[in-house]
PDB file of C-alpha atoms in Angstrom:
ATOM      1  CA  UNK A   1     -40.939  43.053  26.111  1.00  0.00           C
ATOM      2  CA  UNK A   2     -41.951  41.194  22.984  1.00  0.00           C
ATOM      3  CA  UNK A   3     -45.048  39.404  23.628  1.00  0.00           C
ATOM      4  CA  UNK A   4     -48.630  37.984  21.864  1.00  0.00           C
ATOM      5  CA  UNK A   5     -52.061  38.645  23.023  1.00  0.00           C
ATOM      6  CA  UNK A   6     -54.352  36.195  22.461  1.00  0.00           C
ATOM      7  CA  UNK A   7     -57.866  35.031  22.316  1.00  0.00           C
ATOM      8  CA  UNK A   8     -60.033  32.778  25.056  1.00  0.00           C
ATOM      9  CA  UNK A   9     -59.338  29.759  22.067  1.00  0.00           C
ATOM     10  CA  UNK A  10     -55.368  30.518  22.621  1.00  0.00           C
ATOM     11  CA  UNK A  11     -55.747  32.161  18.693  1.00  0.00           C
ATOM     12  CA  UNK A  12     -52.998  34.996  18.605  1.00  0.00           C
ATOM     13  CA  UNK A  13     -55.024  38.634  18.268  1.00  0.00           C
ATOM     14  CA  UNK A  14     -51.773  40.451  17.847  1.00  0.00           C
ATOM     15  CA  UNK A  15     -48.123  40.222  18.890  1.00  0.00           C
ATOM     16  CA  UNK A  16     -46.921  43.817  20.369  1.00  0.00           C
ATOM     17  CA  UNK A  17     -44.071  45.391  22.653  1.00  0.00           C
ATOM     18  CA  UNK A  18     -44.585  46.439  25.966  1.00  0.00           C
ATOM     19  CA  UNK A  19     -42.633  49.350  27.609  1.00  0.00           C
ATOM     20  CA  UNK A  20     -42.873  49.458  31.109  1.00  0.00           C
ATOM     21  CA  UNK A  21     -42.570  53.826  31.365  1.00  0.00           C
ATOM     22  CA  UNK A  22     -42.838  53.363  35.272  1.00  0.00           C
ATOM     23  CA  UNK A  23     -44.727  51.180  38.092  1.00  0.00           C
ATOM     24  CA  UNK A  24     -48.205  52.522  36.662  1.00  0.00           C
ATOM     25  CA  UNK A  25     -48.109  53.594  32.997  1.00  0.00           C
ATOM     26  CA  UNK A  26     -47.287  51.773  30.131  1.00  0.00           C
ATOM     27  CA  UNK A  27     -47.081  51.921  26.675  1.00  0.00           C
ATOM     28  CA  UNK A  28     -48.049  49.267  24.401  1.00  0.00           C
ATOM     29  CA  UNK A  29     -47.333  49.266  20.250  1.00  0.00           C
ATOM     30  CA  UNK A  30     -49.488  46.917  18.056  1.00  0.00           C
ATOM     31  CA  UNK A  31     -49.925  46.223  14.890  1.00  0.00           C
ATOM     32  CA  UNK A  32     -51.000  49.540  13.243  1.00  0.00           C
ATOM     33  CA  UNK A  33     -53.849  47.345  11.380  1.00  0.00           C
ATOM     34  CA  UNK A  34     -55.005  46.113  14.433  1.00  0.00           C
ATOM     35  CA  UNK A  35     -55.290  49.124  16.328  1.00  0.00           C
ATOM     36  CA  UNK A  36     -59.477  49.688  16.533  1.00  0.00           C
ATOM     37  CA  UNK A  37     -59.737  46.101  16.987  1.00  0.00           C
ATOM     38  CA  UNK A  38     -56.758  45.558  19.850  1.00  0.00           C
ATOM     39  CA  UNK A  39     -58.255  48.578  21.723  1.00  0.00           C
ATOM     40  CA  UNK A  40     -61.558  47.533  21.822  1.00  0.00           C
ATOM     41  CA  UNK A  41     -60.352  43.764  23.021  1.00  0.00           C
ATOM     42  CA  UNK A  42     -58.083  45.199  25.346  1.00  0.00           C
ATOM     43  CA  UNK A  43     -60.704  48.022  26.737  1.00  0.00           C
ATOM     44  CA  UNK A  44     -63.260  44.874  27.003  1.00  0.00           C
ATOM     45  CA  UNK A  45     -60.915  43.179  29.315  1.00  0.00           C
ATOM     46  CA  UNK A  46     -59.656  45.526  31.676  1.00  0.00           C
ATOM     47  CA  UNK A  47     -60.430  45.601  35.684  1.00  0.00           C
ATOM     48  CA  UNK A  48     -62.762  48.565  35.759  1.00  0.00           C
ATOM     49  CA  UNK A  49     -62.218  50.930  38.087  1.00  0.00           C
ATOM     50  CA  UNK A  50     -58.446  50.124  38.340  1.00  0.00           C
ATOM     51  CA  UNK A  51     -56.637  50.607  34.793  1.00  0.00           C
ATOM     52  CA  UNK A  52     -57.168  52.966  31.871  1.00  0.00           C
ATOM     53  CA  UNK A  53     -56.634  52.079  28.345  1.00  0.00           C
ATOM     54  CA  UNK A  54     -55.839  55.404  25.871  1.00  0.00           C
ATOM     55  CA  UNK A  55     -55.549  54.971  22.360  1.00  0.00           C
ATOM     56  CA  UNK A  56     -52.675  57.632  22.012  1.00  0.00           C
ATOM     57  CA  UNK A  57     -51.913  56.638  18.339  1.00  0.00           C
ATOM     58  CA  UNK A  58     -52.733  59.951  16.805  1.00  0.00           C
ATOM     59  CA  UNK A  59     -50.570  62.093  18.929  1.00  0.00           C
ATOM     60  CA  UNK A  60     -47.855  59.704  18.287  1.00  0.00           C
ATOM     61  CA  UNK A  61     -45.368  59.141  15.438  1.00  0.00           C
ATOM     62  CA  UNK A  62     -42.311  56.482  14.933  1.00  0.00           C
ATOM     63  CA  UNK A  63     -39.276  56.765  12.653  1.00  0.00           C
ATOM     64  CA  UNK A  64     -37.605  53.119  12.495  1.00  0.00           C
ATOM     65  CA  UNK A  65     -33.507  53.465  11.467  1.00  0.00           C
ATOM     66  CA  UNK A  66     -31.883  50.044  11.326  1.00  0.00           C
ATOM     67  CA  UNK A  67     -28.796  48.974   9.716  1.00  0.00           C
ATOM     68  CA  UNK A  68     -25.081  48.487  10.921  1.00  0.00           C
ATOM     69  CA  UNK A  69     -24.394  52.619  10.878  1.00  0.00           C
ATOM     70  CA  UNK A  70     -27.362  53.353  12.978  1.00  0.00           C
ATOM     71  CA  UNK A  71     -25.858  54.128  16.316  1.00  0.00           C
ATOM     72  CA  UNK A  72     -23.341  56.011  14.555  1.00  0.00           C
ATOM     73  CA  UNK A  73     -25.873  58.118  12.750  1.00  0.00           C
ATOM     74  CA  UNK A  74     -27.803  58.920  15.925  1.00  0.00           C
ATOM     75  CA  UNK A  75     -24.715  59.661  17.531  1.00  0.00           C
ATOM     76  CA  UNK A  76     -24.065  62.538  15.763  1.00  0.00           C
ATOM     77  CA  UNK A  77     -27.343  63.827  17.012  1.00  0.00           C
ATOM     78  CA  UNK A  78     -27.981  63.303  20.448  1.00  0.00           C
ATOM     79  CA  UNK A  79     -25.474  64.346  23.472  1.00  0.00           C
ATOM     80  CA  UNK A  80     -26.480  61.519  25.692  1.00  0.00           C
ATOM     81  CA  UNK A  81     -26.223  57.677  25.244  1.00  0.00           C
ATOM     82  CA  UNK A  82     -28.266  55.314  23.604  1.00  0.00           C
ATOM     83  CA  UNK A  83     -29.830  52.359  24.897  1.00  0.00           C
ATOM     84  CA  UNK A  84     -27.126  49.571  24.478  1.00  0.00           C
ATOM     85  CA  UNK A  85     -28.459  46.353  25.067  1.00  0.00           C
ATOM     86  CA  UNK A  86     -31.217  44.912  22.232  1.00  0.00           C
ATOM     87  CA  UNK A  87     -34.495  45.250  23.368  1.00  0.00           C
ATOM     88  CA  UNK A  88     -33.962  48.257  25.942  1.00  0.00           C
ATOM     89  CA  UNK A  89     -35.325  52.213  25.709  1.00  0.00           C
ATOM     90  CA  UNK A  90     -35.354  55.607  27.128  1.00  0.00           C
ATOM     91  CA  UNK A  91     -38.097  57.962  26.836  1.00  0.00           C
ATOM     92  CA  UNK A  92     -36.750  61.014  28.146  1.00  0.00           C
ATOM     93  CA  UNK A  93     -34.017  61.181  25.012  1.00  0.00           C
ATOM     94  CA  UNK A  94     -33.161  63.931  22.819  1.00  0.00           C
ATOM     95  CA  UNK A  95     -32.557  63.648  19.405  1.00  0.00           C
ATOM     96  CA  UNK A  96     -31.644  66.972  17.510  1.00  0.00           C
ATOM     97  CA  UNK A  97     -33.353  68.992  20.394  1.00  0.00           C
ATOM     98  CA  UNK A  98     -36.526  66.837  19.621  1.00  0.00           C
ATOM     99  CA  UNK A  99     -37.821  65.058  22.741  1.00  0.00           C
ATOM    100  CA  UNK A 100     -37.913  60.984  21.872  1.00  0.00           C
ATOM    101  CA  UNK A 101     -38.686  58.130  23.188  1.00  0.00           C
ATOM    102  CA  UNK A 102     -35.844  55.958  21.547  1.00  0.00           C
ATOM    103  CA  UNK A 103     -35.989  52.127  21.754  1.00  0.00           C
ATOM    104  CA  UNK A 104     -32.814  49.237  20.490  1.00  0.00           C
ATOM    105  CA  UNK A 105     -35.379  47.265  18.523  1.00  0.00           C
ATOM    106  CA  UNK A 106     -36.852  46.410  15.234  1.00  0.00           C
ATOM    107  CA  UNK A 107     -38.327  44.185  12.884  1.00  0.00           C
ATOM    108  CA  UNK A 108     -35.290  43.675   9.738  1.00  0.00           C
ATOM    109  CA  UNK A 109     -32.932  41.185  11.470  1.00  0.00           C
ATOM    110  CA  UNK A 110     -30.715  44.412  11.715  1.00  0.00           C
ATOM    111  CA  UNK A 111     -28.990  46.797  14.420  1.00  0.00           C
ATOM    112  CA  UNK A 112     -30.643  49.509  15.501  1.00  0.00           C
ATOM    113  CA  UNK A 113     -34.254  52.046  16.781  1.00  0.00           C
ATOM    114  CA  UNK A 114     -37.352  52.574  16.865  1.00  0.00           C
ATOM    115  CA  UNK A 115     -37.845  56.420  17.741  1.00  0.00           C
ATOM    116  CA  UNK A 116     -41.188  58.052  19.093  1.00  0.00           C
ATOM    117  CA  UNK A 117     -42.088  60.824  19.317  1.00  0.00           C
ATOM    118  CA  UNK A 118     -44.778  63.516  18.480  1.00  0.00           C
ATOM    119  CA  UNK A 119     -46.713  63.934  15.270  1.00  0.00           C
ATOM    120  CA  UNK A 120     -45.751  67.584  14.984  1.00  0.00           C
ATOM    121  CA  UNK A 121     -42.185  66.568  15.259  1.00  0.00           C
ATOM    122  CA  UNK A 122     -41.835  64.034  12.991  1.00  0.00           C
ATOM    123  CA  UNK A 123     -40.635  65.769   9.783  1.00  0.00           C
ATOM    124  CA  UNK A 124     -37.974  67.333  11.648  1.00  0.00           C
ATOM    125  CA  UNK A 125     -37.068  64.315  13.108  1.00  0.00           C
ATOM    126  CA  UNK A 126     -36.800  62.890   9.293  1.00  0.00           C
ATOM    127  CA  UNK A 127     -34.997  65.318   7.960  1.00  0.00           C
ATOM    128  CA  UNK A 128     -32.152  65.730  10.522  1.00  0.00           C
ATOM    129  CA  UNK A 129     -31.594  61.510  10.726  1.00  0.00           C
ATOM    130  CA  UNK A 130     -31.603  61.629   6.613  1.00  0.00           C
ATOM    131  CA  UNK A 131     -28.840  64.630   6.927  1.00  0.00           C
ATOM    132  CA  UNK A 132     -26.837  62.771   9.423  1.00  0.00           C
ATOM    133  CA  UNK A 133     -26.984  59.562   7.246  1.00  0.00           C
ATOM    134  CA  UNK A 134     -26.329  61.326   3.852  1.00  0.00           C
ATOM    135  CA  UNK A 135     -22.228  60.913   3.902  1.00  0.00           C
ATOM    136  CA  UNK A 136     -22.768  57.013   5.193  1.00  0.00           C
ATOM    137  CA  UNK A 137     -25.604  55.813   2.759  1.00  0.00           C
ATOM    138  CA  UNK A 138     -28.899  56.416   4.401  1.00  0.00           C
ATOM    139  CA  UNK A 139     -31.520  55.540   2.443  1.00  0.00           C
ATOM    140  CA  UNK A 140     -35.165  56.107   3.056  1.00  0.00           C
ATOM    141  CA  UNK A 141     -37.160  52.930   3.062  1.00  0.00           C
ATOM    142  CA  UNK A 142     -40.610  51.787   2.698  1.00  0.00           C
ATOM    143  CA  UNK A 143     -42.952  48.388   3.956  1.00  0.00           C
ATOM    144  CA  UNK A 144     -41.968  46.217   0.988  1.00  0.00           C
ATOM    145  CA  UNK A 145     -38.567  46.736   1.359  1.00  0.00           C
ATOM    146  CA  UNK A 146     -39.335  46.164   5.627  1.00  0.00           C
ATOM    147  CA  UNK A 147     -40.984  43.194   4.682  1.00  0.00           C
ATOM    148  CA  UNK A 148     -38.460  41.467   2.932  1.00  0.00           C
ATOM    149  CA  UNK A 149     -36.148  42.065   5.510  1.00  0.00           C
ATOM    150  CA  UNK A 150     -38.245  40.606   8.266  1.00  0.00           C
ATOM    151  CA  UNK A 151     -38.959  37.501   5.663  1.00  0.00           C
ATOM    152  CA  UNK A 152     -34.762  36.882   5.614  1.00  0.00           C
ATOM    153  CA  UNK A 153     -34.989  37.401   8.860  1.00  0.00           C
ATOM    154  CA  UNK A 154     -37.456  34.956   9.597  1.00  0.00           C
ATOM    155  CA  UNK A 155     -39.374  37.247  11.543  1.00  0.00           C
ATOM    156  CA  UNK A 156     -43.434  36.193  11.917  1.00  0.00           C
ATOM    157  CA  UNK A 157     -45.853  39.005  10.444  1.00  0.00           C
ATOM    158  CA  UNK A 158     -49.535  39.558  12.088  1.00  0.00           C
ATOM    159  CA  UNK A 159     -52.097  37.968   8.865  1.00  0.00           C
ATOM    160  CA  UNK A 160     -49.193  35.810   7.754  1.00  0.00           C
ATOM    161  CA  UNK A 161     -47.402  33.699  10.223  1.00  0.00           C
ATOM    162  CA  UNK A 162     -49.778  34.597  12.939  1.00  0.00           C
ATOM    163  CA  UNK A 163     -53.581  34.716  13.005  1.00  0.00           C
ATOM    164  CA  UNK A 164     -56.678  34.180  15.763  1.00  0.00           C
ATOM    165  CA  UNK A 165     -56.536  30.879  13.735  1.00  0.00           C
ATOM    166  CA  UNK A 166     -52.809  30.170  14.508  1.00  0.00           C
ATOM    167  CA  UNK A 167     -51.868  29.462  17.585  1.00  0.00           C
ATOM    168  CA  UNK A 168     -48.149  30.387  19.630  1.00  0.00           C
ATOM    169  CA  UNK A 169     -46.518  27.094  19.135  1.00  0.00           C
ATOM    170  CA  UNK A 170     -47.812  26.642  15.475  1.00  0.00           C
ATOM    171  CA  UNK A 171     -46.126  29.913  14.908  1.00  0.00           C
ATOM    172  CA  UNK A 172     -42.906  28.612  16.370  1.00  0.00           C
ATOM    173  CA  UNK A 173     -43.276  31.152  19.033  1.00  0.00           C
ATOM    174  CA  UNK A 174     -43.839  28.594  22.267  1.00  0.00           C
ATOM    175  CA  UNK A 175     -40.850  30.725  23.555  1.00  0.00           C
ATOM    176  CA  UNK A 176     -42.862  33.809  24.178  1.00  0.00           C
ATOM    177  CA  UNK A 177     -46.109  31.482  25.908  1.00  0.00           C
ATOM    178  CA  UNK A 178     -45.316  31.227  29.672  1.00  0.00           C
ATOM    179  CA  UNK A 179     -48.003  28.811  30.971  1.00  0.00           C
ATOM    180  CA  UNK A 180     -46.173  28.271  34.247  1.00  0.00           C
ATOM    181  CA  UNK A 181     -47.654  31.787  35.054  1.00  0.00           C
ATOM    182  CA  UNK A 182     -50.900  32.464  37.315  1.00  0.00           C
ATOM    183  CA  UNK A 183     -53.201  33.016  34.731  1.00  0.00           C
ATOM    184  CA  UNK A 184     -53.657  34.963  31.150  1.00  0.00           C
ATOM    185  CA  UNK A 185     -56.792  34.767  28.702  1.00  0.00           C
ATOM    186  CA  UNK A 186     -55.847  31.845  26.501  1.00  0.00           C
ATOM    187  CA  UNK A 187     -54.166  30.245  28.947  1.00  0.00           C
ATOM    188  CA  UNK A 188     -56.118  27.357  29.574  1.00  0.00           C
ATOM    189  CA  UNK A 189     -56.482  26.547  25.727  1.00  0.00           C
ATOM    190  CA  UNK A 190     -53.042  26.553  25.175  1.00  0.00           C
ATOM    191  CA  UNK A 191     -51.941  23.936  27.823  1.00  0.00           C
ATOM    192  CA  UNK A 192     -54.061  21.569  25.540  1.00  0.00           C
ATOM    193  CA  UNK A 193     -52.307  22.808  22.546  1.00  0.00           C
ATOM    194  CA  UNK A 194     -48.847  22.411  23.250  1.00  0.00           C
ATOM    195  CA  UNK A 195     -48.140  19.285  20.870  1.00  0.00           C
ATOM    196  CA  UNK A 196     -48.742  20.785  17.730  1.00  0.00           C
ATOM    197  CA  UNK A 197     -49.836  18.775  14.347  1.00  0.00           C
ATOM    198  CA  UNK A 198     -48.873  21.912  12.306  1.00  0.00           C
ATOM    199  CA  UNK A 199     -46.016  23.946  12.397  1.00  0.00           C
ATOM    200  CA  UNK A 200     -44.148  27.145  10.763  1.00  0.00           C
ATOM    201  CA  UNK A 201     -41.350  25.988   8.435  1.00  0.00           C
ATOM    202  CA  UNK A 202     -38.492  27.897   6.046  1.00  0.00           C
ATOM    203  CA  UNK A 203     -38.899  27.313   2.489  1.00  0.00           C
ATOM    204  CA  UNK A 204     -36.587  27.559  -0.956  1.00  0.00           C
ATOM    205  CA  UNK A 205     -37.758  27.677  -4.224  1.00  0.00           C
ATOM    206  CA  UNK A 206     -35.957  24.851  -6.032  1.00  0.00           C
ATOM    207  CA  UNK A 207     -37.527  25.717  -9.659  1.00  0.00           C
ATOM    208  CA  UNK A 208     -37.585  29.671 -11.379  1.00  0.00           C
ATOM    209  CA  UNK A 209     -40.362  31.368  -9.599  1.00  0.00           C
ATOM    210  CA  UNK A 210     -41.272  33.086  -6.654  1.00  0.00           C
ATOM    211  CA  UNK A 211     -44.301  31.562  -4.055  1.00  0.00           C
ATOM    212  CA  UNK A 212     -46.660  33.807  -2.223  1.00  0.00           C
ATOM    213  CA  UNK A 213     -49.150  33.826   0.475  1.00  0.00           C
ATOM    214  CA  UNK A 214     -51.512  31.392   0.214  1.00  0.00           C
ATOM    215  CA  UNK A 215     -50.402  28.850  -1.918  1.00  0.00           C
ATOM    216  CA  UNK A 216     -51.256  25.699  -1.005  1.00  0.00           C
ATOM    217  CA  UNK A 217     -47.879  23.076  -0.348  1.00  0.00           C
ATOM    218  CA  UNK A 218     -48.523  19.408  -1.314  1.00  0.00           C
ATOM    219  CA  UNK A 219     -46.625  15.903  -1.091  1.00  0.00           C
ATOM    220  CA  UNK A 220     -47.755  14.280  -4.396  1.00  0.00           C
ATOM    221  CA  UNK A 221     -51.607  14.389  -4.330  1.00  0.00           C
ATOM    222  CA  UNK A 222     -51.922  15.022  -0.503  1.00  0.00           C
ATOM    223  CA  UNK A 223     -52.358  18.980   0.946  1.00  0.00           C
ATOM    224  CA  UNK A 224     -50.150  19.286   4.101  1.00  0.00           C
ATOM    225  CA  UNK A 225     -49.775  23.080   4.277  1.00  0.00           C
ATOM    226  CA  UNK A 226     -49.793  26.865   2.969  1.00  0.00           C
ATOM    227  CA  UNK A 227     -46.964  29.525   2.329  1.00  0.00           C
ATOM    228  CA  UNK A 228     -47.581  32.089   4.269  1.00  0.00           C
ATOM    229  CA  UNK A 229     -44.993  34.479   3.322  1.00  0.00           C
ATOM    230  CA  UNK A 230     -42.619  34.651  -0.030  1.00  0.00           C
ATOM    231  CA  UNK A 231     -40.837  36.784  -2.377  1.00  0.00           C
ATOM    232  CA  UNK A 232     -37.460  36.672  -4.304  1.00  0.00           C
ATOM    233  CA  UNK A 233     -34.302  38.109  -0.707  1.00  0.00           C
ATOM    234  CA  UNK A 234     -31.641  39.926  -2.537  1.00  0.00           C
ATOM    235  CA  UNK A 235     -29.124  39.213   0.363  1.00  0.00           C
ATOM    236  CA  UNK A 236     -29.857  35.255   0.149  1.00  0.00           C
ATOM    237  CA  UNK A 237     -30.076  35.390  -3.917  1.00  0.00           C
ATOM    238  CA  UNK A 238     -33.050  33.045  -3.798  1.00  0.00           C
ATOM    239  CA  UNK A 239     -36.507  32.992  -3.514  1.00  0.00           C
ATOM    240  CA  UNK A 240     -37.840  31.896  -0.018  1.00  0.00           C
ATOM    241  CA  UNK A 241     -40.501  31.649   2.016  1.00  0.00           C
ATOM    242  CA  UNK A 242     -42.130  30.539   5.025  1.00  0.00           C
ATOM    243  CA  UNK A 243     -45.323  28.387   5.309  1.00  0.00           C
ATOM    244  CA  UNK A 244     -47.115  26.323   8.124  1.00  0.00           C
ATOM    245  CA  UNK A 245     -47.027  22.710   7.195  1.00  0.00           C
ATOM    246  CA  UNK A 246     -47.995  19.484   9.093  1.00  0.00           C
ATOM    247  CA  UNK A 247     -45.617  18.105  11.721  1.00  0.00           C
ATOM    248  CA  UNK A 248     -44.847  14.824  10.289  1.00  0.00           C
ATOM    249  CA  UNK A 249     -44.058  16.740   7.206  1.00  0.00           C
ATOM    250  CA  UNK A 250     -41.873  19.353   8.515  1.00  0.00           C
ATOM    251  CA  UNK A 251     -38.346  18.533   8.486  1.00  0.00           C
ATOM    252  CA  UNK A 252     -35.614  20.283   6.971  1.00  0.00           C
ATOM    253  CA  UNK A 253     -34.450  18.964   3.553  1.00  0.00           C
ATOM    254  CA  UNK A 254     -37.820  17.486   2.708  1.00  0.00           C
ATOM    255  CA  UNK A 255     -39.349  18.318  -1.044  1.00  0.00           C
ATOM    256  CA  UNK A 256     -42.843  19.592  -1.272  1.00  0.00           C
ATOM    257  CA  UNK A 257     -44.145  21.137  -4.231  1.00  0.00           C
ATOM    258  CA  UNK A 258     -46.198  24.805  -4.123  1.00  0.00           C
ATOM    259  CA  UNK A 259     -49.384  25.229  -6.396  1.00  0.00           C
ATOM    260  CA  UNK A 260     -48.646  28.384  -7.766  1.00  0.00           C
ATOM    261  CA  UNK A 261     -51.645  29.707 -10.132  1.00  0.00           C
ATOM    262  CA  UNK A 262     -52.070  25.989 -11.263  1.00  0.00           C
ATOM    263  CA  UNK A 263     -48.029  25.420 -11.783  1.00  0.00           C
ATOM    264  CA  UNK A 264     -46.397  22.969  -9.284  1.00  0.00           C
ATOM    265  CA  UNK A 265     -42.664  24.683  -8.298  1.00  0.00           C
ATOM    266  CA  UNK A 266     -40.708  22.574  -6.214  1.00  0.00           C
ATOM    267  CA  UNK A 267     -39.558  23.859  -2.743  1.00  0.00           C
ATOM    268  CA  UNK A 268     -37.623  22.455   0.022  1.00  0.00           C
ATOM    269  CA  UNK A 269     -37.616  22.880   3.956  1.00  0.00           C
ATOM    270  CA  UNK A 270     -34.848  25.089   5.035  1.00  0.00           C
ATOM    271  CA  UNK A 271     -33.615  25.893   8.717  1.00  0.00           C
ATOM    272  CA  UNK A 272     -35.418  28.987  10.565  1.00  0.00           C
ATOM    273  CA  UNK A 273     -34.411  31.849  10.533  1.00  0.00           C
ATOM    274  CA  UNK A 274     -33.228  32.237   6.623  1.00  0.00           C
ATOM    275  CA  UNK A 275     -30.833  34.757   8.022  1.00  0.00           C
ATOM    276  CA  UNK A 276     -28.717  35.803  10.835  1.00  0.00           C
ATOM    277  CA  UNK A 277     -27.173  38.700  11.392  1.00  0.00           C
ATOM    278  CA  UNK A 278     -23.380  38.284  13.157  1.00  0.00           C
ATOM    279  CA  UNK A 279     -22.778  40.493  15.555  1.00  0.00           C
TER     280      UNK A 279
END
């Protein structure tokens, strides 16, 4: 499961998976930025006596391959299926001989797996997906090239689109909130915060430039928001971005203009997300 952990204010700590590994363990991946700080929140909430918390993150290593050609890549290395549906693992898999935990999800917009597995198997790991990929086009891939994906993709980034200041339905992620449930910490903030002033909006650049984080977005003279993510997406041709603007000022094909290092470039609201990949 997808799913945000947030503060007694209904502020959003981190968003993380959850992978249920039986009826008493699970496995939860965070942010790798926020791992000192989501342990120590989470280890300061637990019911004592009943649940351990272990940060395993130093035994633990994850290769993510995305793209249209990834089942077929891992095919060719593993004698037993994949997980099929989006959003669905196995953690007694076997990649190359390499025990995995191998999981359909990812943060491009793409097809295709997260894969964990042990720090000392890593490199191997590496190697033999890069070999399998060679004849298709398999190219090694770092954050900034991650990042723009997710930003096509629309996808919200911990620090950017999401913050202990920014709340689930500012985020545009009121999807993932469940307040018909028994109780959760935030929970009673966040019934009060359900009709948003702010909210998280697409954005084009209309004039030659590119928008980052943290420019401020204005109507004329008036502030009504920040960018909170931007760069030039090859696949789109343009440069976009995403930004948290006020509700009344937050529907698509509305100008605003972005102070960019003193310049004003024009931008206009676009649908969410940017892109979509067809299946």
């Amino acid at each position: 499961k997808y799913t945000l952990m947030c503060n007694d204010d209904g502020g959003i700590i981190d968003d993380l998976l959850v992978y249920k590994i039986d009826s008493e363990k699970y496995m939860l991946v965070v942010n790798a930025s926020n791992r000192a700080k989501d342990f120590e929140w989470i280890n300061s909430h637990l019911i004592k006596g009943d649940i351990t918390c272990i940060d395993d993150s130093d035994r633990v290593a994850q290769i993510a391959l995305q793209g249209p050609l990834a089942t077929e890549i891992l095919n060719k290395l593993s004698p037993y299926p994949l997980p099929s549906k989006y959003y669905t693992f196995d953690d007694s898999m076997i990649i190359g001989g390499v025990p995995c935990n191998v999981s359909r999800t990812g943060y491009t917009g793409e097809d295709g797996y997260e894969i964990y597995s042990s720090r000392g198997n890593i490199l191997k790991l590496w190697d033999m997906i890069l070999d399998a990929g060679n004849d298709v086009g398999l190219v090694p891939c770092g954050l900034g090239a991650r990042d723009t994906l997710r930003l096509e993709a629309s996808m919200p980034l911990y620090g950017h689109e999401m913050s202990e200041d920014i709340n689930p339905f500012e985020a545009g992620l009121a999807m993932f909130v469940k307040l018909d449930k028994e109780d959760f910490i935030g929970k009673k903030a966040l019934t009060k915060k359900t009709k948003v002033k702010r909210i998280r909006v697409g954005l084009k650049v209309v004039d030659k430039g590119i928008v980052r984080e943290g420019a401020k977005l204005y109507i004329g003279k008036k502030e009504i928001g920040f960018v909170t993510s931007g760069t030039f997406c090859p696949y789109l041709g343009a440069a976009m971005a995403m930004g948290i603007v006020t509700v009344k000022h937050s529907e698509v094909g509305k100008l605003l203009e972005a102070d960019v290092r003193g310049r004003r470039l024009a931008v206009e609201i676009v649908p969410l997300p940017l892109y979509k990949r067809v299946k």
